[in-house]
Coordinates of C-alpha atoms and ligand atoms in Angstrom, one line a residue:
X16 CA 75.7 95.5 132.2
X17 CA 76.6 94.9 128.5
X18 CA 80.0 93.5 127.8
X19 CA 82.3 95.6 125.6
X20 CA 84.0 92.4 124.3
X21 CA 80.6 91.1 123.1
X22 CA 79.9 94.3 121.3
X23 CA 83.3 94.3 119.6
X24 CA 83.0 90.7 118.5
X25 CA 79.5 91.4 117.1
X26 CA 80.7 94.4 115.1
X27 CA 83.7 92.5 113.7
X28 CA 81.4 89.5 112.7
X29 CA 79.1 91.9 110.9
X30 CA 82.1 93.0 108.9
X31 CA 83.1 89.4 108.1
X32 CA 79.6 88.6 107.0
X33 CA 79.4 91.5 104.4
X34 CA 83.0 90.9 103.2
X35 CA 84.4 94.2 104.5
X36 CA 86.6 93.0 107.4
X37 CA 89.8 94.9 107.4
X38 CA 93.3 93.5 108.1
X39 CA 96.7 95.0 108.1
X40 CA 98.6 93.3 105.3
X41 CA 102.3 92.4 106.0
X42 CA 105.1 93.9 103.9
X43 CA 105.6 92.3 100.5
X44 CA 107.8 92.3 97.5
X45 CA 105.1 92.7 94.9
X46 CA 105.3 95.4 92.3
X47 CA 103.8 98.6 93.8
X48 CA 100.6 99.6 92.2
X49 CA 98.9 100.8 95.3
X50 CA 101.0 103.3 97.2
X51 CA 100.7 107.1 97.0
X52 CA 104.4 107.4 96.2
X53 CA 103.6 108.7 92.7
X54 CA 106.9 110.3 91.9
X55 CA 109.1 107.8 93.8
X56 CA 110.2 110.4 96.4
X57 CA 109.7 108.0 99.3
X58 CA 112.2 105.5 97.9
X59 CA 114.6 108.2 96.6
X60 CA 118.1 107.7 98.1
X61 CA 119.0 111.2 96.7
X62 CA 116.2 112.7 98.8
X63 CA 117.3 110.6 101.8
X64 CA 120.9 112.0 101.5
X65 CA 119.6 115.5 101.2
X66 CA 117.5 115.1 104.3
X67 CA 120.5 113.8 106.3
X68 CA 122.7 116.6 105.0
X69 CA 120.0 119.2 106.0
X70 CA 119.7 117.7 109.5
X71 CA 123.5 117.7 110.0
X72 CA 124.3 121.1 108.5
X73 CA 121.6 122.9 110.4
X74 CA 122.5 121.4 113.7
X75 CA 119.0 120.1 114.1
X76 CA 119.8 118.3 117.3
X77 CA 116.4 117.7 118.8
X78 CA 115.0 114.3 118.1
X79 CA 111.5 115.3 119.1
X80 CA 109.8 118.7 119.1
X81 CA 109.5 118.6 122.9
X82 CA 106.0 120.1 123.0
X83 CA 103.1 121.6 121.1
X84 CA 103.8 124.6 118.8
X85 CA 102.2 127.0 121.4
X86 CA 104.4 125.7 124.2
X87 CA 108.0 124.6 123.4
X88 CA 107.6 123.1 119.9
X89 CA 107.8 126.2 117.8
X90 CA 111.3 126.7 116.3
X91 CA 112.7 129.3 113.9
X92 CA 113.2 126.4 111.5
X93 CA 109.4 125.6 111.5
X94 CA 108.3 129.2 110.9
X95 CA 110.9 129.7 108.1
X96 CA 109.7 126.5 106.5
X97 CA 106.1 127.6 106.6
X98 CA 107.2 130.8 104.8
X99 CA 109.1 128.9 102.1
X100 CA 106.2 126.5 101.5
X101 CA 103.8 129.4 101.3
X102 CA 106.1 131.0 98.7
X103 CA 106.4 127.8 96.7
X104 CA 102.6 127.4 96.5
X105 CA 102.0 131.1 95.9
X106 CA 100.1 131.7 99.1
X107 CA 100.2 134.6 101.5
X108 CA 100.7 132.2 104.4
X109 CA 100.7 128.5 105.5
X110 CA 100.4 126.6 108.8
X111 CA 101.9 123.1 109.1
X112 CA 99.9 120.3 110.7
X113 CA 101.2 116.9 111.6
X114 CA 99.2 115.1 108.9
X115 CA 96.6 115.8 106.3
X116 CA 94.0 114.3 108.5
X117 CA 94.9 116.8 111.3
X118 CA 94.9 119.7 108.8
X119 CA 91.4 118.9 107.5
X120 CA 90.1 118.1 111.0
X121 CA 91.5 121.4 112.4
X122 CA 90.3 123.6 109.6
X123 CA 86.8 122.2 109.2
X124 CA 86.1 121.8 112.9
X125 CA 87.2 125.3 114.0
X126 CA 86.1 127.6 111.2
X127 CA 82.5 127.0 110.4
X128 CA 80.3 127.8 113.4
X129 CA 76.8 126.8 114.5
X130 CA 74.4 128.5 111.9
X131 CA 77.1 128.4 109.2
X132 CA 77.1 125.9 106.3
X133 CA 79.5 123.4 104.9
X134 CA 78.8 122.0 101.4
X135 CA 81.0 119.1 100.3
X136 CA 81.2 116.9 97.2
X137 CA 79.6 113.5 98.0
X138 CA 83.0 111.8 97.5
X139 CA 85.0 114.1 99.8
X140 CA 87.7 112.5 102.0
X141 CA 86.8 111.1 105.4
X142 CA 89.1 113.7 107.2
X143 CA 86.9 116.5 105.8
X144 CA 83.7 114.7 106.8
X145 CA 85.1 114.2 110.3
X146 CA 86.1 117.8 110.7
X147 CA 82.7 119.0 109.4
X148 CA 80.9 116.7 111.9
X149 CA 82.8 118.3 114.8
X150 CA 81.9 121.8 113.7
X151 CA 78.2 122.1 114.6
X152 CA 77.6 123.8 111.2
X153 CA 74.8 122.8 108.8
X154 CA 76.2 120.1 106.4
X155 CA 75.1 119.3 102.9
X156 CA 76.6 117.2 100.1
X157 CA 76.1 117.5 96.4
X158 CA 76.3 114.9 93.7
X159 CA 79.9 114.2 92.6
X160 CA 81.2 117.2 90.4
X161 CA 77.7 118.4 89.8
X162 CA 77.5 122.2 89.4
X163 CA 73.7 122.3 89.4
X164 CA 73.7 120.1 92.5
X165 CA 76.1 122.5 94.3
X166 CA 74.0 125.5 93.3
X167 CA 70.8 123.9 94.7
X168 CA 72.6 123.5 98.1
X169 CA 74.1 127.0 97.9
X170 CA 70.6 128.4 97.6
X171 CA 69.7 126.8 101.0
X172 CA 73.0 127.9 102.7
X173 CA 72.9 130.1 105.8
X174 CA 75.6 132.0 107.6
X175 CA 79.2 131.8 106.3
X176 CA 79.3 129.1 103.7
X177 CA 82.3 126.9 102.9
X178 CA 82.3 124.6 99.8
X179 CA 84.9 121.9 100.0
X180 CA 86.2 119.8 97.1
X181 CA 89.3 117.8 96.1
X182 CA 91.3 118.8 93.0
X183 CA 92.0 115.0 92.4
X184 CA 89.6 112.7 94.1
X185 CA 91.4 110.0 96.2
X186 CA 89.1 107.1 95.4
X187 CA 88.1 107.9 91.8
X188 CA 91.2 109.8 90.6
X189 CA 89.1 112.3 88.6
X190 CA 89.1 116.1 88.8
X191 CA 86.2 118.4 89.2
X192 CA 85.3 121.4 86.9
X193 CA 87.1 123.7 89.3
X194 CA 86.5 127.0 87.5
X195 CA 82.8 126.4 87.2
X196 CA 82.5 125.3 90.8
X197 CA 84.4 128.4 91.9
X198 CA 82.3 130.7 89.8
X199 CA 79.1 129.4 91.3
X200 CA 80.6 129.4 94.8
X201 CA 81.5 133.1 94.4
X202 CA 78.1 133.9 92.9
X203 CA 76.6 133.0 96.3
X204 CA 79.3 134.7 98.4
X205 CA 80.6 131.3 99.6
X206 CA 84.2 130.3 100.2
X207 CA 86.0 127.5 98.3
X208 CA 88.4 125.1 100.1
X209 CA 90.4 122.7 97.9
X210 CA 92.2 119.6 99.2
X211 CA 95.1 119.1 96.8
X212 CA 96.4 115.9 98.4
X213 CA 96.6 113.9 95.2
X214 CA 97.1 116.8 92.7
X215 CA 100.5 118.0 94.1
X216 CA 103.2 116.1 92.3
X217 CA 101.4 115.2 89.1
X218 CA 100.7 118.9 88.6
X219 CA 103.9 120.1 90.5
X220 CA 102.4 122.5 93.0
X221 CA 98.8 121.4 92.3
X222 CA 95.9 122.3 90.1
X223 CA 95.1 125.7 91.8
X224 CA 98.5 127.2 90.9
X225 CA 98.3 125.6 87.5
X226 CA 95.0 127.4 86.8
X227 CA 96.2 130.5 88.6
X228 CA 93.3 130.5 91.0
X229 CA 95.3 131.1 94.2
X230 CA 93.7 134.4 95.0
X231 CA 90.2 133.2 94.5
X232 CA 90.4 130.1 96.6
X233 CA 89.9 130.6 100.3
X234 CA 92.1 127.8 101.5
X235 CA 94.1 124.9 100.1
X236 CA 95.3 121.7 101.9
X237 CA 98.5 120.2 100.7
X238 CA 99.7 116.9 102.1
X239 CA 103.3 115.7 102.1
X240 CA 102.7 112.0 102.6
X241 CA 101.7 111.3 99.0
X242 CA 103.8 112.5 95.9
X243 CA 106.2 114.3 98.2
X244 CA 107.1 111.0 99.9
X245 CA 107.3 112.1 103.5
X246 CA 104.6 113.1 106.1
X247 CA 102.6 116.1 107.3
X248 CA 100.4 118.8 105.7
X249 CA 100.0 122.5 105.3
X250 CA 96.9 124.7 105.2
X251 CA 97.5 127.5 102.8
X252 CA 95.5 130.8 103.0
X253 CA 96.0 134.3 104.2
X254 CA 97.7 135.6 107.3
X255 CA 94.3 136.1 109.1
X256 CA 93.4 132.4 108.5
X257 CA 96.8 131.3 109.8
X258 CA 96.3 133.4 113.0
X259 CA 92.8 132.0 113.4
X260 CA 94.0 128.4 113.1
X261 CA 96.8 128.9 115.6
X262 CA 94.1 130.1 118.0
X263 CA 91.2 127.8 117.4
X264 CA 92.3 124.6 115.5
X265 CA 92.4 122.0 118.2
X266 CA 94.3 119.4 116.1
X267 CA 97.0 122.1 115.8
X268 CA 96.9 123.3 119.4
X269 CA 96.6 120.1 121.4
X270 CA 99.4 117.9 120.0
X271 CA 103.1 117.7 120.0
X272 CA 104.6 119.5 117.0
X273 CA 106.3 117.5 114.2
X274 CA 109.8 116.3 114.9
X275 CA 112.6 118.1 113.1
X276 CA 113.3 115.1 110.9
X277 CA 109.8 115.4 109.5
X278 CA 110.3 119.1 108.8
X279 CA 113.7 118.6 107.1
X280 CA 112.1 115.9 105.0
X281 CA 109.3 118.2 103.9
X282 CA 111.8 121.0 103.1
X283 CA 114.0 118.8 101.0
X284 CA 111.0 117.2 99.2
X285 CA 109.7 120.6 98.3
X286 CA 113.1 121.5 96.8
X287 CA 113.1 118.2 94.9
X288 CA 109.7 118.9 93.6
X289 CA 111.1 121.9 91.7
X290 CA 113.5 119.7 89.9
X291 CA 111.2 116.8 89.2
X292 CA 110.2 117.4 85.6
X293 CA 111.7 114.1 84.5
X294 CA 109.7 112.1 87.1
X295 CA 106.5 114.0 86.2
X296 CA 106.9 113.2 82.5
X297 CA 107.6 109.5 83.4
X298 CA 104.4 109.4 85.5
X299 CA 102.4 111.0 82.7
X300 CA 103.8 108.5 80.2
X301 CA 102.9 105.6 82.4
X302 CA 99.3 106.9 82.8
X303 CA 98.9 107.1 79.0
X304 CA 100.5 103.7 78.5
X305 CA 98.3 102.0 81.0
X306 CA 95.2 103.4 79.4
X307 CA 96.3 102.3 75.9
X308 CA 97.2 98.8 77.2
X309 CA 94.0 98.1 79.2
X310 CA 91.8 96.9 76.5
X311 CA 89.5 95.0 78.9
X312 CA 88.2 98.4 80.0
X313 CA 85.6 98.0 77.2
X314 CA 84.0 95.3 79.4
X315 CA 84.7 96.7 82.8
X316 CA 84.8 100.5 82.6
X317 CA 87.6 102.6 83.9
X318 CA 86.5 105.6 85.9
X319 CA 87.5 108.6 83.7
X320 CA 90.8 109.9 85.2
X321 CA 93.9 111.7 84.0
X322 CA 95.6 111.1 87.3
X323 CA 97.8 108.2 88.6
X324 CA 94.7 106.8 90.3
X325 CA 92.9 104.5 87.9
X326 CA 89.9 102.5 89.0
X327 CA 88.3 99.5 87.2
X328 CA 84.7 99.2 88.3
X329 CA 83.8 95.6 89.1
X330 CA 80.6 96.3 90.9
X331 CA 80.7 93.7 93.6
X332 CA 82.9 93.1 96.7
X333 CA 83.3 89.5 95.5
X334 CA 84.6 90.4 92.0
X335 CA 86.8 93.2 93.3
X336 CA 88.4 90.9 95.9
X337 CA 88.8 88.1 93.5
X338 CA 90.5 90.3 90.9
X339 CA 92.8 91.9 93.5
X340 CA 93.8 88.5 94.8
X341 CA 94.5 87.2 91.3
X342 CA 96.7 90.3 90.6
X343 CA 98.6 89.7 93.9
X344 CA 99.1 86.1 93.0
X345 CA 100.8 87.4 89.8
X346 CA 103.2 89.6 91.7
X347 CA 101.2 92.8 91.5
X348 CA 100.3 94.9 94.6
X349 CA 96.8 96.1 93.7
X350 CA 94.1 96.5 96.3
X351 CA 90.3 96.1 96.1
X352 CA 88.2 99.0 97.3
X353 CA 85.0 97.6 98.7
X354 CA 81.6 98.8 99.9
X355 CA 81.0 100.5 102.3
X356 CA 84.2 102.5 101.6
X357 CA 82.7 103.2 98.2
X358 CA 79.0 103.0 97.3
X359 CA 77.4 99.6 96.7
X360 CA 77.7 98.8 93.0
X361 CA 80.9 100.8 92.6
X362 CA 83.3 98.3 94.2
X363 CA 86.5 98.4 92.3
X364 CA 90.2 97.7 92.1
X365 CA 92.2 100.9 92.5
X366 CA 95.5 101.1 90.7
X367 CA 98.1 103.8 91.6
X368 CA 100.6 104.4 88.9
X369 CA 104.1 105.7 89.5
X370 CA 107.0 107.3 87.7
X371 CA 109.2 104.3 88.6
X372 CA 106.9 101.6 87.2
X373 CA 108.6 100.1 84.1
X374 CA 107.0 99.1 80.8
X375 CA 107.4 95.5 81.8
X376 CA 105.5 96.2 85.1
X377 CA 102.7 97.8 83.1
X378 CA 102.6 95.0 80.6
X379 CA 102.3 92.4 83.4
X380 CA 99.6 94.4 85.0
X381 CA 97.4 95.1 82.0
X382 CA 97.9 91.6 80.5
X383 CA 96.8 90.0 83.7
X384 CA 93.8 92.2 84.0
X385 CA 92.8 91.8 80.3
X386 CA 93.1 88.0 80.4
X387 CA 91.1 87.8 83.6
X388 CA 88.3 90.2 82.7
X389 CA 87.8 88.9 79.2
X390 CA 87.4 85.5 80.7
X391 CA 84.8 87.1 83.0
Ligands
LIG227 C1 92.1 113.8 99.8 C2 92.9 113.5 101.1 N1 93.0 114.4 102.1 C3 93.6 114.2 103.2 C4 94.2 113.0 103.5 C5 94.9 112.8 104.7 O1 96.3 113.0 104.6 P1 97.3 112.3 105.6 O2 97.5 110.9 105.0 O3 98.5 113.2 105.5 O4 96.7 112.3 106.9 C6 94.2 112.0 102.5 C7 94.9 110.7 102.7 O5 94.3 109.6 102.6 C8 93.5 112.2 101.3 O6 93.4 111.3 100.3

C-alpha cells in the first residue's frame, strides 16, 4: 500500500523545486499594500462601535446561529438584512452565503445542469471554477476580455448557457467591456453572471449599478470581506433564483448559518458604504498618484487597471519573489504572485492600494520600486 505521508512529501517537494511552495506569513507591522481593505473599513473604529451598538440595541443575544438556515439558523434579522441588501444593490432579492467562495460554489454547482453550458473568462476566480467543476455542465473558457472569443464559445453552447465574468479581476485589477459582453451574451439567449467582489467599494455598489445594468444581468455576487471590511457574501437576483438556491445550493443548505455578529457587521458596513464618498475619493486619488509616481513602469509594464489592484509584470517567479522581498525589507507589505497561480511569464508583484495609504507611503513604495527596477 502506498504511504500517504510519502505522497504528501513528494507534492510539497515538487512545489519547493518550482519555487511555488506556500507558507502562512506571520502578522507584521509593514505598510499595507496587499490587503483587500480598500476603504479601510476593516480597521475603522467607527464601524466597530456601530457594530457593537447594533448588537446591543437589537438584543442579538446568540453567539452562534445554532444551525443551518433551513433548520434553526434563520432569524428575522437575517431575512430583513437580505431585503435591505437587495434594496441597496437595486436587486429584486438576495441570499446570504457565509463567504464569497460559498456563494460562487453554491450558485455555479447547483444551477447549470448536465447538458447546459458554463462559459467563463480565462482569469475567473477559483471559486467559480470549483463551482462549475461540481456542476456536470459543459465548460468553456474564453480569452481574457475577448468578445470574439466569447462569441465563438456561445456558438457551441448547448442547453441553458451561463457566462460568468468579474467586474474587476482579482489578479489583474482590470475591468471587462461589460456592455459589449452583455450584448453578445443576450444575442445568444445566454445569462450573464457578474462577480463584483473587487468592484464594490471603489464604485460604491459596484459596476453593474453604476452602468444601470441590474435588470439585464442574471445574477451578481457581492462579497463583504473586501472593501466592506467584514465577511460573507450575497447572491443577488430575482425571487425565483433565491428560492432555487435555498432548495438546491449545497453550500447554503449544509452549513451552519453565519453568526449574528457577522450579520450585524455586514449591515453596519453597508450603511457606512452609503456615507463613504470621502474614502472613495481618497482611494481614487491614491490610484492616480501611484500611477504618476511609478516611472519604472516604462521598463516593467503595469497591467492596465483603474482599480486599487495594480500589478507590475516581472515575468519570472524569481524576479517577482526578489522584488517582493526587497519591498518587504523596506517596510512595505507587497506580495509576489507566482506561477502557477498566474500563467508562466506573467509572474508579478500585486499591489493593493487603500484610501488610508499616505503620500509618504506611496512615495516610499514607488521610489523603492523605481530604484530597484531601473537597476534591473
Ligand atoms: C473575484 C472573487 N470572488 C470570490 C472570492 C471569494 O470571496 P470570499 O473571500 O468572501 O470567500 C474572491 C476572494 O478572493 C474573489 O477575489
